[in-house]
mmCIF file of C-alpha atoms (C1' of nucleotides) in Angstrom:
data_model
loop_
_atom_site.group_PDB
_atom_site.id
_atom_site.type_symbol
_atom_site.label_atom_id
_atom_site.label_comp_id
_atom_site.label_asym_id
_atom_site.label_seq_id
_atom_site.Cartn_x
_atom_site.Cartn_y
_atom_site.Cartn_z
ATOM 1 C CA MET A 12 0.000 0.000 0.000
ATOM 2 C CA PHE A 13 1.653 3.199 -1.245
ATOM 3 C CA LYS A 14 -0.517 5.570 0.740
ATOM 4 C CA ASN A 15 1.257 4.797 3.991
ATOM 5 C CA MET A 16 4.628 5.429 2.394
ATOM 6 C CA PRO A 17 6.476 8.693 3.037
ATOM 7 C CA LYS A 18 6.269 10.865 -0.069
ATOM 8 C CA GLU A 19 10.001 10.703 -0.514
ATOM 9 C CA THR A 20 9.914 6.920 -0.735
ATOM 10 C CA LEU A 21 6.983 7.055 -3.138
ATOM 11 C CA TYR A 22 8.753 9.524 -5.420
ATOM 12 C CA GLU A 23 11.839 7.356 -5.389
ATOM 13 C CA PHE A 24 9.749 4.346 -6.355
ATOM 14 C CA ALA A 25 8.138 6.249 -9.229
ATOM 15 C CA ARG A 26 11.494 7.516 -10.438
ATOM 16 C CA GLN A 27 13.015 4.043 -10.362
ATOM 17 C CA ALA A 28 9.979 2.546 -12.082
ATOM 18 C CA VAL A 29 9.892 5.154 -14.855
ATOM 19 C CA PRO A 30 13.322 6.831 -15.004
ATOM 20 C CA CYS A 31 12.218 9.148 -17.797
ATOM 21 C CA VAL A 32 12.965 12.869 -17.976
ATOM 22 C CA GLY A 33 9.559 13.480 -19.515
ATOM 23 C CA PHE A 34 7.598 11.435 -17.028
ATOM 24 C CA ASN A 35 9.231 13.028 -14.013
ATOM 25 C CA THR A 36 8.842 16.567 -15.273
ATOM 26 C CA ARG A 37 5.216 15.925 -16.227
ATOM 27 C CA ARG A 38 4.543 14.382 -12.837
ATOM 28 C CA ALA A 39 5.986 17.362 -10.992
ATOM 29 C CA THR A 40 4.225 19.784 -13.324
ATOM 30 C CA ARG A 41 0.855 18.194 -12.567
ATOM 31 C CA LEU A 42 1.370 18.835 -8.874
ATOM 32 C CA ILE A 43 2.791 22.318 -9.304
ATOM 33 C CA THR A 44 -0.008 23.381 -11.644
ATOM 34 C CA GLN A 45 -2.642 22.139 -9.201
ATOM 35 C CA TYR A 46 -0.909 24.075 -6.455
ATOM 36 C CA TYR A 47 -0.967 27.380 -8.347
ATOM 37 C CA ASP A 48 -4.507 26.689 -9.574
ATOM 38 C CA LYS A 49 -5.635 26.450 -5.997
ATOM 39 C CA ALA A 50 -3.710 29.546 -4.941
ATOM 40 C CA LEU A 51 -5.098 31.633 -7.820
ATOM 41 C CA ALA A 52 -8.692 30.396 -7.559
ATOM 42 C CA PRO A 53 -9.877 33.407 -5.478
ATOM 43 C CA ALA A 54 -8.999 35.617 -8.462
ATOM 44 C CA GLY A 55 -10.915 33.316 -10.810
ATOM 45 C CA LEU A 56 -7.793 32.321 -12.742
ATOM 46 C CA ARG A 57 -6.119 29.040 -13.559
ATOM 47 C CA SER A 58 -2.318 28.750 -13.699
ATOM 48 C CA THR A 59 -2.157 28.900 -17.470
ATOM 49 C CA GLN A 60 -4.481 31.880 -17.583
ATOM 50 C CA TYR A 61 -2.433 33.789 -15.032
ATOM 51 C CA SER A 62 0.742 33.103 -17.003
ATOM 52 C CA LEU A 63 -0.842 34.244 -20.231
ATOM 53 C CA LEU A 64 -2.229 37.443 -18.723
ATOM 54 C CA THR A 65 1.132 38.224 -17.164
ATOM 55 C CA LEU A 66 2.945 37.695 -20.437
ATOM 56 C CA LEU A 67 0.475 39.877 -22.331
ATOM 57 C CA ALA A 68 0.940 42.591 -19.730
ATOM 58 C CA MET A 69 4.701 42.444 -20.248
ATOM 59 C CA MET A 70 4.640 42.188 -24.048
ATOM 60 C CA GLY A 71 2.026 44.838 -24.716
ATOM 61 C CA GLU A 72 0.013 44.479 -27.906
ATOM 62 C CA ALA A 73 1.537 41.538 -29.760
ATOM 63 C CA PRO A 74 0.381 39.243 -32.569
ATOM 64 C CA MET A 75 -0.597 35.713 -31.549
ATOM 65 C CA GLN A 76 2.318 34.221 -33.452
ATOM 66 C CA GLU A 77 4.815 36.083 -31.280
ATOM 67 C CA VAL A 78 3.031 35.289 -28.043
ATOM 68 C CA ALA A 79 2.866 31.597 -28.873
ATOM 69 C CA TYR A 80 6.539 31.585 -29.751
ATOM 70 C CA VAL A 81 7.564 33.071 -26.425
ATOM 71 C CA LEU A 82 5.310 30.572 -24.640
ATOM 72 C CA ALA A 83 6.873 27.697 -26.605
ATOM 73 C CA MET A 84 3.271 26.751 -27.221
ATOM 74 C CA ASP A 85 1.550 25.630 -30.378
ATOM 75 C CA ARG A 86 -0.173 28.540 -32.050
ATOM 76 C CA THR A 87 -3.506 26.713 -32.054
ATOM 77 C CA THR A 88 -3.228 25.969 -28.349
ATOM 78 C CA LEU A 89 -2.960 29.670 -27.707
ATOM 79 C CA THR A 90 -6.148 30.183 -29.718
ATOM 80 C CA ARG A 91 -8.006 27.747 -27.422
ATOM 81 C CA ASN A 92 -6.432 29.109 -24.256
ATOM 82 C CA LEU A 93 -7.692 32.555 -25.143
ATOM 83 C CA ASN A 94 -11.332 31.482 -25.179
ATOM 84 C CA PRO A 95 -12.017 31.589 -21.430
ATOM 85 C CA LEU A 96 -10.149 34.900 -21.168
ATOM 86 C CA LEU A 97 -12.126 36.422 -24.039
ATOM 87 C CA ARG A 98 -15.401 35.173 -22.596
ATOM 88 C CA GLN A 99 -14.562 36.814 -19.268
ATOM 89 C CA GLY A 100 -13.518 39.998 -21.057
ATOM 90 C CA LEU A 101 -9.950 39.943 -19.748
ATOM 91 C CA VAL A 102 -8.278 40.058 -23.156
ATOM 92 C CA LYS A 103 -9.257 41.667 -26.424
ATOM 93 C CA VAL A 104 -8.329 40.609 -29.929
ATOM 94 C CA THR A 105 -7.966 43.405 -32.434
ATOM 95 C CA VAL A 106 -6.891 43.656 -36.067
ATOM 96 C CA GLY A 107 -3.760 45.482 -37.053
ATOM 97 C CA SER A 108 -2.478 47.010 -40.253
ATOM 98 C CA ASP A 109 -1.755 43.466 -41.425
ATOM 99 C CA ARG A 110 -5.298 42.193 -41.475
ATOM 100 C CA ARG A 111 -4.169 38.597 -41.053
ATOM 101 C CA ALA A 112 -2.670 39.277 -37.647
ATOM 102 C CA ARG A 113 -4.673 39.348 -34.419
ATOM 103 C CA PRO A 114 -2.865 41.535 -31.900
ATOM 104 C CA LEU A 115 -3.758 40.602 -28.337
ATOM 105 C CA ALA A 116 -4.001 43.020 -25.462
ATOM 106 C CA LEU A 117 -5.260 43.097 -21.902
ATOM 107 C CA THR A 118 -8.518 44.897 -21.207
ATOM 108 C CA PRO A 119 -8.841 47.114 -18.121
ATOM 109 C CA LYS A 120 -10.713 44.223 -16.502
ATOM 110 C CA GLY A 121 -7.816 41.945 -17.398
ATOM 111 C CA GLN A 122 -5.424 44.423 -15.832
ATOM 112 C CA SER A 123 -7.407 44.634 -12.599
ATOM 113 C CA THR A 124 -7.826 40.846 -12.437
ATOM 114 C CA LEU A 125 -4.087 40.512 -12.768
ATOM 115 C CA GLU A 126 -3.578 42.991 -9.945
ATOM 116 C CA LYS A 127 -5.944 41.001 -7.774
ATOM 117 C CA ALA A 128 -4.082 37.788 -8.615
ATOM 118 C CA LEU A 129 -0.587 39.157 -8.058
ATOM 119 C CA PRO A 130 -0.444 38.829 -4.249
ATOM 120 C CA LEU A 131 -1.976 35.346 -4.488
ATOM 121 C CA TRP A 132 0.701 34.312 -6.943
ATOM 122 C CA GLN A 133 3.419 35.980 -4.884
ATOM 123 C CA ALA A 134 2.439 34.034 -1.781
ATOM 124 C CA ALA A 135 2.389 30.719 -3.634
ATOM 125 C CA GLN A 136 5.672 31.482 -5.362
ATOM 126 C CA SER A 137 7.440 32.562 -2.171
ATOM 127 C CA ARG A 138 6.349 29.440 -0.394
ATOM 128 C CA ILE A 139 8.306 27.398 -2.911
ATOM 129 C CA VAL A 140 11.303 29.637 -3.424
ATOM 130 C CA ASP A 141 11.738 30.292 0.295
ATOM 131 C CA ALA A 142 11.662 26.556 0.958
ATOM 132 C CA ILE A 143 14.231 25.526 -1.625
ATOM 133 C CA GLY A 144 16.293 28.706 -1.694
ATOM 134 C CA ALA A 145 16.908 31.148 -4.517
ATOM 135 C CA GLU A 146 20.117 29.441 -5.682
ATOM 136 C CA GLN A 147 18.400 26.070 -5.971
ATOM 137 C CA TRP A 148 15.572 27.691 -7.910
ATOM 138 C CA GLU A 149 17.995 29.428 -10.260
ATOM 139 C CA ALA A 150 19.775 26.138 -10.811
ATOM 140 C CA MET A 151 16.472 24.423 -11.628
ATOM 141 C CA MET A 152 15.631 27.146 -14.137
ATOM 142 C CA ARG A 153 19.008 26.782 -15.807
ATOM 143 C CA GLY A 154 18.524 23.023 -15.956
ATOM 144 C CA LEU A 155 15.043 23.302 -17.467
ATOM 145 C CA HIS A 156 16.292 25.792 -20.058
ATOM 146 C CA GLN A 157 19.240 23.581 -20.878
ATOM 147 C CA ILE A 158 16.972 20.594 -21.445
ATOM 148 C CA SER A 159 14.531 22.754 -23.416
ATOM 149 C CA MET A 160 17.290 23.790 -25.777
ATOM 150 C CA ILE A 161 18.429 20.210 -26.281
ATOM 151 C CA VAL A 162 14.971 18.900 -27.100
ATOM 152 C CA GLU A 163 14.084 21.857 -29.325
ATOM 153 C CA GLU A 164 16.903 20.838 -31.643
ATOM 154 C CA ASP A 165 14.878 17.708 -32.428
ATOM 155 C CA LEU A 166 11.507 19.341 -32.978
ATOM 156 C CA MET B 27 10.958 39.885 -33.589
ATOM 157 C CA PHE B 28 11.639 36.964 -31.246
ATOM 158 C CA LYS B 29 12.281 34.399 -33.956
ATOM 159 C CA ASN B 30 15.700 35.824 -34.759
ATOM 160 C CA MET B 31 16.679 35.722 -31.110
ATOM 161 C CA PRO B 32 18.982 32.976 -29.821
ATOM 162 C CA LYS B 33 16.919 30.509 -27.773
ATOM 163 C CA GLU B 34 18.876 31.366 -24.675
ATOM 164 C CA THR B 35 17.878 35.015 -24.939
ATOM 165 C CA LEU B 36 14.266 34.071 -25.619
ATOM 166 C CA TYR B 37 14.125 31.811 -22.558
ATOM 167 C CA GLU B 38 15.618 34.542 -20.443
ATOM 168 C CA PHE B 39 12.999 36.985 -21.685
ATOM 169 C CA ALA B 40 10.188 34.533 -20.880
ATOM 170 C CA ARG B 41 11.596 33.839 -17.437
ATOM 171 C CA GLN B 42 11.907 37.547 -16.659
ATOM 172 C CA ALA B 43 8.419 38.245 -17.994
ATOM 173 C CA VAL B 44 6.780 35.413 -16.046
ATOM 174 C CA PRO B 45 9.116 34.431 -13.188
ATOM 175 C CA CYS B 46 6.761 31.702 -12.002
ATOM 176 C CA VAL B 47 7.800 28.199 -10.990
ATOM 177 C CA GLY B 48 4.644 26.790 -12.529
ATOM 178 C CA PHE B 49 4.933 28.639 -15.810
ATOM 179 C CA ASN B 50 8.545 27.684 -16.356
ATOM 180 C CA THR B 51 8.045 24.014 -15.526
ATOM 181 C CA ARG B 52 4.942 23.868 -17.732
ATOM 182 C CA ARG B 53 6.800 25.554 -20.551
ATOM 183 C CA ALA B 54 9.694 23.095 -20.363
ATOM 184 C CA THR B 55 7.303 20.167 -19.967
ATOM 185 C CA ARG B 56 5.483 21.132 -23.167
ATOM 186 C CA LEU B 57 8.737 20.962 -25.100
ATOM 187 C CA ILE B 58 9.965 17.785 -23.418
ATOM 188 C CA THR B 59 6.674 15.976 -23.950
ATOM 189 C CA GLN B 60 6.660 16.901 -27.628
ATOM 190 C CA TYR B 61 10.215 15.613 -27.905
ATOM 191 C CA TYR B 62 9.377 12.196 -26.431
ATOM 192 C CA ASP B 63 6.116 12.068 -28.394
ATOM 193 C CA LYS B 64 8.115 12.411 -31.579
ATOM 194 C CA ALA B 65 10.697 9.859 -30.490
ATOM 195 C CA LEU B 66 8.060 7.288 -29.519
ATOM 196 C CA ALA B 67 5.794 7.817 -32.532
ATOM 197 C CA PRO B 68 7.236 4.832 -34.492
ATOM 198 C CA ALA B 69 5.939 2.578 -31.702
ATOM 199 C CA GLY B 70 2.513 4.227 -31.858
ATOM 200 C CA LEU B 71 2.779 5.631 -28.340
ATOM 201 C CA ARG B 72 2.531 9.090 -26.833
ATOM 202 C CA SER B 73 4.723 10.085 -23.894
ATOM 203 C CA THR B 74 1.993 9.628 -21.314
ATOM 204 C CA GLN B 75 1.054 6.259 -22.732
ATOM 205 C CA TYR B 76 4.629 5.044 -22.657
ATOM 206 C CA SER B 77 4.970 6.142 -19.024
ATOM 207 C CA LEU B 78 1.758 4.408 -18.055
ATOM 208 C CA LEU B 79 2.671 1.153 -19.794
ATOM 209 C CA THR B 80 6.093 1.188 -18.159
ATOM 210 C CA LEU B 81 4.628 1.768 -14.732
ATOM 211 C CA LEU B 82 2.086 -1.025 -15.193
ATOM 212 C CA ALA B 83 4.883 -3.347 -16.249
ATOM 213 C CA MET B 84 6.784 -2.504 -13.070
ATOM 214 C CA MET B 85 3.817 -2.626 -10.703
ATOM 215 C CA GLY B 86 2.215 -5.778 -12.022
ATOM 216 C CA GLU B 87 -1.527 -6.121 -11.555
ATOM 217 C CA ALA B 88 -2.571 -3.126 -9.457
ATOM 218 C CA PRO B 89 -5.884 -1.391 -8.740
ATOM 219 C CA MET B 90 -6.393 1.969 -10.444
ATOM 220 C CA GLN B 91 -6.336 3.817 -7.145
ATOM 221 C CA GLU B 92 -2.774 2.699 -6.493
ATOM 222 C CA VAL B 93 -1.580 3.432 -9.995
ATOM 223 C CA ALA B 94 -3.056 6.933 -9.928
ATOM 224 C CA TYR B 95 -1.430 7.576 -6.564
ATOM 225 C CA VAL B 96 2.025 6.641 -7.796
ATOM 226 C CA LEU B 97 1.486 8.802 -10.878
ATOM 227 C CA ALA B 98 0.396 11.732 -8.696
ATOM 228 C CA MET B 99 -2.499 11.895 -11.129
ATOM 229 C CA ASP B 100 -6.178 12.358 -10.501
ATOM 230 C CA ARG B 101 -7.951 9.014 -10.457
ATOM 231 C CA THR B 102 -10.381 10.147 -13.154
ATOM 232 C CA THR B 103 -7.539 11.281 -15.408
ATOM 233 C CA LEU B 104 -6.150 7.774 -15.279
ATOM 234 C CA THR B 105 -9.548 6.469 -16.365
ATOM 235 C CA ARG B 106 -9.445 8.687 -19.461
ATOM 236 C CA ASN B 107 -5.790 7.964 -20.191
ATOM 237 C CA LEU B 108 -6.560 4.267 -20.261
ATOM 238 C CA ASN B 109 -9.052 4.600 -23.113
ATOM 239 C CA PRO B 110 -6.608 4.704 -26.020
ATOM 240 C CA LEU B 111 -4.594 1.864 -24.472
ATOM 241 C CA LEU B 112 -7.703 -0.277 -23.988
ATOM 242 C CA ARG B 113 -8.874 0.433 -27.526
ATOM 243 C CA GLN B 114 -5.489 -0.690 -28.864
ATOM 244 C CA GLY B 115 -5.581 -3.764 -26.637
ATOM 245 C CA LEU B 116 -2.391 -2.890 -24.776
ATOM 246 C CA VAL B 117 -3.925 -2.984 -21.309
ATOM 247 C CA LYS B 118 -6.703 -5.039 -19.806
ATOM 248 C CA VAL B 119 -9.003 -4.166 -16.938
ATOM 249 C CA THR B 120 -10.129 -7.069 -14.779
ATOM 250 C CA VAL B 121 -12.197 -7.434 -11.638
ATOM 251 C CA GLY B 122 -10.649 -8.689 -8.430
ATOM 252 C CA SER B 123 -12.015 -10.235 -5.268
ATOM 253 C CA ASP B 124 -13.130 -6.757 -4.264
ATOM 254 C CA ARG B 125 -15.613 -6.199 -7.051
ATOM 255 C CA ARG B 126 -15.304 -2.424 -6.780
ATOM 256 C CA ALA B 127 -11.631 -2.464 -7.760
ATOM 257 C CA ARG B 128 -10.393 -2.635 -11.361
ATOM 258 C CA PRO B 129 -6.933 -4.182 -11.416
ATOM 259 C CA LEU B 130 -4.955 -3.127 -14.485
ATOM 260 C CA ALA B 131 -2.446 -5.277 -16.295
ATOM 261 C CA LEU B 132 -0.503 -5.254 -19.544
ATOM 262 C CA THR B 133 -1.627 -7.583 -22.304
ATOM 263 C CA PRO B 134 0.951 -9.526 -24.328
ATOM 264 C CA LYS B 135 0.452 -6.920 -27.044
ATOM 265 C CA GLY B 136 1.110 -4.224 -24.466
ATOM 266 C CA GLN B 137 4.280 -6.011 -23.443
ATOM 267 C CA SER B 138 5.555 -6.299 -27.007
ATOM 268 C CA THR B 139 4.676 -2.687 -27.770
ATOM 269 C CA LEU B 140 6.686 -1.657 -24.758
ATOM 270 C CA GLU B 141 9.632 -3.706 -25.963
ATOM 271 C CA LYS B 142 9.431 -2.025 -29.345
ATOM 272 C CA ALA B 143 9.291 1.396 -27.664
ATOM 273 C CA LEU B 144 12.162 0.807 -25.252
ATOM 274 C CA PRO B 145 15.081 1.505 -27.621
ATOM 275 C CA LEU B 146 13.271 4.581 -28.942
ATOM 276 C CA TRP B 147 12.846 5.884 -25.415
ATOM 277 C CA GLN B 148 16.433 4.982 -24.527
ATOM 278 C CA ALA B 149 17.795 6.972 -27.448
ATOM 279 C CA ALA B 150 15.701 10.029 -26.579
ATOM 280 C CA GLN B 151 16.573 9.776 -22.906
ATOM 281 C CA SER B 152 20.311 9.361 -23.533
ATOM 282 C CA ARG B 153 20.372 12.354 -25.796
ATOM 283 C CA ILE B 154 19.256 14.499 -22.878
ATOM 284 C CA VAL B 155 21.169 12.853 -20.047
ATOM 285 C CA ASP B 156 24.390 12.647 -22.058
ATOM 286 C CA ALA B 157 24.120 16.331 -22.885
ATOM 287 C CA ILE B 158 23.538 17.628 -19.382
ATOM 288 C CA GLY B 159 25.393 14.928 -17.457
ATOM 289 C CA ALA B 160 24.113 12.409 -14.941
ATOM 290 C CA GLU B 161 24.860 14.591 -11.921
ATOM 291 C CA GLN B 162 22.935 17.526 -13.350
ATOM 292 C CA TRP B 163 20.025 15.191 -14.105
ATOM 293 C CA GLU B 164 20.073 13.756 -10.595
ATOM 294 C CA ALA B 165 20.095 17.265 -9.185
ATOM 295 C CA MET B 166 17.101 18.211 -11.323
ATOM 296 C CA MET B 167 15.209 15.153 -10.104
ATOM 297 C CA ARG B 168 15.949 16.023 -6.493
ATOM 298 C CA GLY B 169 14.791 19.570 -7.116
ATOM 299 C CA LEU B 170 11.552 18.489 -8.765
ATOM 300 C CA HIS B 171 10.844 16.061 -5.924
ATOM 301 C CA GLN B 172 11.594 18.724 -3.361
ATOM 302 C CA ILE B 173 9.174 21.137 -4.995
ATOM 303 C CA SER B 174 6.599 18.371 -5.382
ATOM 304 C CA MET B 175 6.703 17.683 -1.658
ATOM 305 C CA ILE B 176 6.321 21.355 -0.805
ATOM 306 C CA VAL B 177 3.298 21.875 -3.032
ATOM 307 C CA GLU B 178 1.641 18.605 -1.993
ATOM 308 C CA GLU B 179 1.420 19.947 1.537
ATOM 309 C CA ASP B 180 -1.046 22.523 0.196
ATOM 310 C CA LEU B 181 -3.222 20.224 -1.896
ATOM 311 C "C1'" DG C 9 0.124 43.950 -62.539
ATOM 312 C "C1'" DT C 10 -0.648 38.986 -61.832
ATOM 313 C "C1'" DC C 11 -0.314 34.776 -59.643
ATOM 314 C "C1'" DA C 12 2.120 31.481 -56.804
ATOM 315 C "C1'" DA C 13 4.479 31.188 -52.342
ATOM 316 C "C1'" DA C 14 4.623 32.507 -47.788
ATOM 317 C "C1'" DT C 15 2.326 34.055 -43.681
ATOM 318 C "C1'" DA C 16 -1.313 34.574 -39.890
ATOM 319 C "C1'" DC C 17 -4.993 32.475 -38.196
ATOM 320 C "C1'" DG C 18 -9.076 29.194 -37.185
ATOM 321 C "C1'" DT C 19 -11.427 24.350 -36.906
ATOM 322 C "C1'" DG C 20 -11.880 19.317 -36.434
ATOM 323 C "C1'" DT C 21 -10.200 15.795 -33.828
ATOM 324 C "C1'" DA C 22 -7.718 13.289 -30.253
ATOM 325 C "C1'" DT C 23 -5.347 13.048 -25.947
ATOM 326 C "C1'" DA C 24 -4.214 14.983 -21.099
ATOM 327 C "C1'" DT C 25 -5.870 17.000 -17.032
ATOM 328 C "C1'" DA C 26 -8.944 17.825 -12.871
ATOM 329 C "C1'" DC C 27 -13.318 18.821 -10.268
ATOM 330 C "C1'" DA C 28 -18.187 17.886 -9.065
ATOM 331 C "C1'" DC C 29 -21.305 14.454 -9.002
ATOM 332 C "C1'" DT C 30 -23.123 9.726 -9.144
ATOM 333 C "C1'" DC C 31 -23.184 4.557 -8.733
ATOM 334 C "C1'" DA C 32 -21.899 0.160 -6.884
ATOM 335 C "C1'" DT C 33 -19.704 -2.433 -3.316
ATOM 336 C "C1'" DT C 34 -17.569 -3.224 1.053
ATOM 337 C "C1'" DA C 35 -16.843 -2.293 5.927
ATOM 338 C "C1'" DT C 36 -18.686 -1.029 10.464
ATOM 339 C "C1'" DG C 37 -21.219 0.242 14.557
ATOM 340 C "C1'" DT C 38 -25.024 -1.207 17.179
ATOM 341 C "C1'" DA D 12 -28.561 -8.426 10.575
ATOM 342 C "C1'" DC D 13 -29.165 -3.737 9.095
ATOM 343 C "C1'" DA D 14 -28.512 0.946 8.330
ATOM 344 C "C1'" DT D 15 -24.823 4.028 7.457
ATOM 345 C "C1'" DA D 16 -20.226 5.296 6.440
ATOM 346 C "C1'" DA D 17 -16.332 4.533 3.641
ATOM 347 C "C1'" DT D 18 -14.235 3.060 -0.592
ATOM 348 C "C1'" DG D 19 -13.359 2.186 -5.712
ATOM 349 C "C1'" DA D 20 -14.668 3.624 -9.898
ATOM 350 C "C1'" DG D 21 -17.197 6.105 -13.971
ATOM 351 C "C1'" DT D 22 -19.433 10.471 -16.296
ATOM 352 C "C1'" DG D 23 -20.355 15.356 -17.340
ATOM 353 C "C1'" DT D 24 -18.007 19.372 -18.084
ATOM 354 C "C1'" DA D 25 -14.226 22.615 -18.733
ATOM 355 C "C1'" DT D 26 -9.524 23.688 -19.758
ATOM 356 C "C1'" DA D 27 -4.778 22.472 -21.839
ATOM 357 C "C1'" DT D 28 -2.314 20.554 -25.517
ATOM 358 C "C1'" DA D 29 -0.885 19.522 -30.456
ATOM 359 C "C1'" DC D 30 -1.456 17.908 -35.353
ATOM 360 C "C1'" DA D 31 -3.741 17.941 -39.920
ATOM 361 C "C1'" DC D 32 -6.203 20.667 -42.670
ATOM 362 C "C1'" DG D 33 -8.465 24.780 -44.493
ATOM 363 C "C1'" DT D 34 -9.073 30.115 -45.213
ATOM 364 C "C1'" DA D 35 -7.720 34.797 -45.808
ATOM 365 C "C1'" DT D 36 -4.131 38.077 -46.603
ATOM 366 C "C1'" DT D 37 0.362 39.683 -47.907
ATOM 367 C "C1'" DT D 38 4.839 39.182 -50.483
ATOM 368 C "C1'" DG D 39 7.580 38.533 -54.294
ATOM 369 C "C1'" DA D 40 9.066 36.790 -58.748
ATOM 370 C "C1'" DC D 41 8.272 37.624 -63.283
#
DNA sequence: GTCAAATACGTGTATATACACTCATTATGT
DNA sequence: ACATAATGAGTGTATATACACGTATTTGAC
C-alpha cells in the first residue's frame, strides 16, 4: 500500500519505475499546476491563464504568433487558451495594419484581475522559493532551459 | 521579432516576464513531452502512454487507485488515459475479489509494444542525459521532488 | 500587374488533465 | 442483521495541448 509510504519513498519508487525525464517533469508539473490553480482560484484564474495574462501585460500588444513563440506553445493551443479569457472579457483581440494578424491586449478588466491575482501568486511562489532557496531555484531554471534547448533541436 | 533571437535570450525573456515556478516548468514540460512524443511515434505511443505502460509493467496487476497515486495523477484522469490503451488492446481491466476495484495489467500486445518502444525511449533519454550529465540530471530530479513535496502539503 | 508562395490564423479531432457528481460495493457500529 | 459510512470507480463538463487541414491576406518573382 503506497498511501502509507512517506512521499520521498513514493517519489523514489516512481522515479526508479519510470526513469524518464519526460515522465518526471510531467509528474511534478501536474502537482505544481494544481498548487498554483488552488492559490489563484480566489482571483478566478487558472495557472495557465495567469501566465498568459502576465505575459500579455509584459509584451504589450503583440500578434498571436509572437506570443505563442515566447510561450513555446503551439499557435492553435494559444487560440483555445484565449477562449475563457475572451469570454470573461480579460483580453481583447484586435486587427492590425496586417489584417491577417490578431494583436492581443489586456482589457482594463484583465489588468485589474491581474492585480488582484498578483499577491496570491506571490504568496504561492514565495512558499516554494523560500523553501528551496533562490540558488536552488535558479539552478532548476538553468537546468530546465538547458533541457529545453536540447529537445528543441529535435523538434 | 523573437524568432531571430537565440533561444537562450528568448528563454531569459520569458523567465523575466513570467518568473513563475509553474509557468517555467509547464513551458519546459510542453517541449519535453513533444520531444518524447516524436521519439516514440514509431511505436505508436505518446509520452503519457509510454509512461503508463512502463509503470504497469513494473507494478504488475494493481488497482487503479494505487496506480493513480504513484502517478500523482487524478484518479479520473487515469480512467481517461486508459481509453486509447484499452482500444489498442495494450492494457486489460479485470475485476478482483473486491468487485469495486479494477486491477490493471498489460496484455501480451502491451508487453511487445513496450519492448518495441524501449530503444526509442532509450535513445531520446540518452540524448538528454548525455548532454547535461548524470549529476545535473540527478540534481534536477531532487529539485523536482523537493518542490513536489512542498506543493503537496497545500493540496 | 498577376499569380504562386509565404504568412497569420481558425477548426476538427484526439489526448491529457482535474473537479463535481453519481453509482456500486464493502466495511462497520449497534 | 441492518442501516450508514467509507471506498473504488465512472461520467459530465471545462480547460490544456498539439497535429492535420483549411481560409484569408500579404509578399515577391516575373
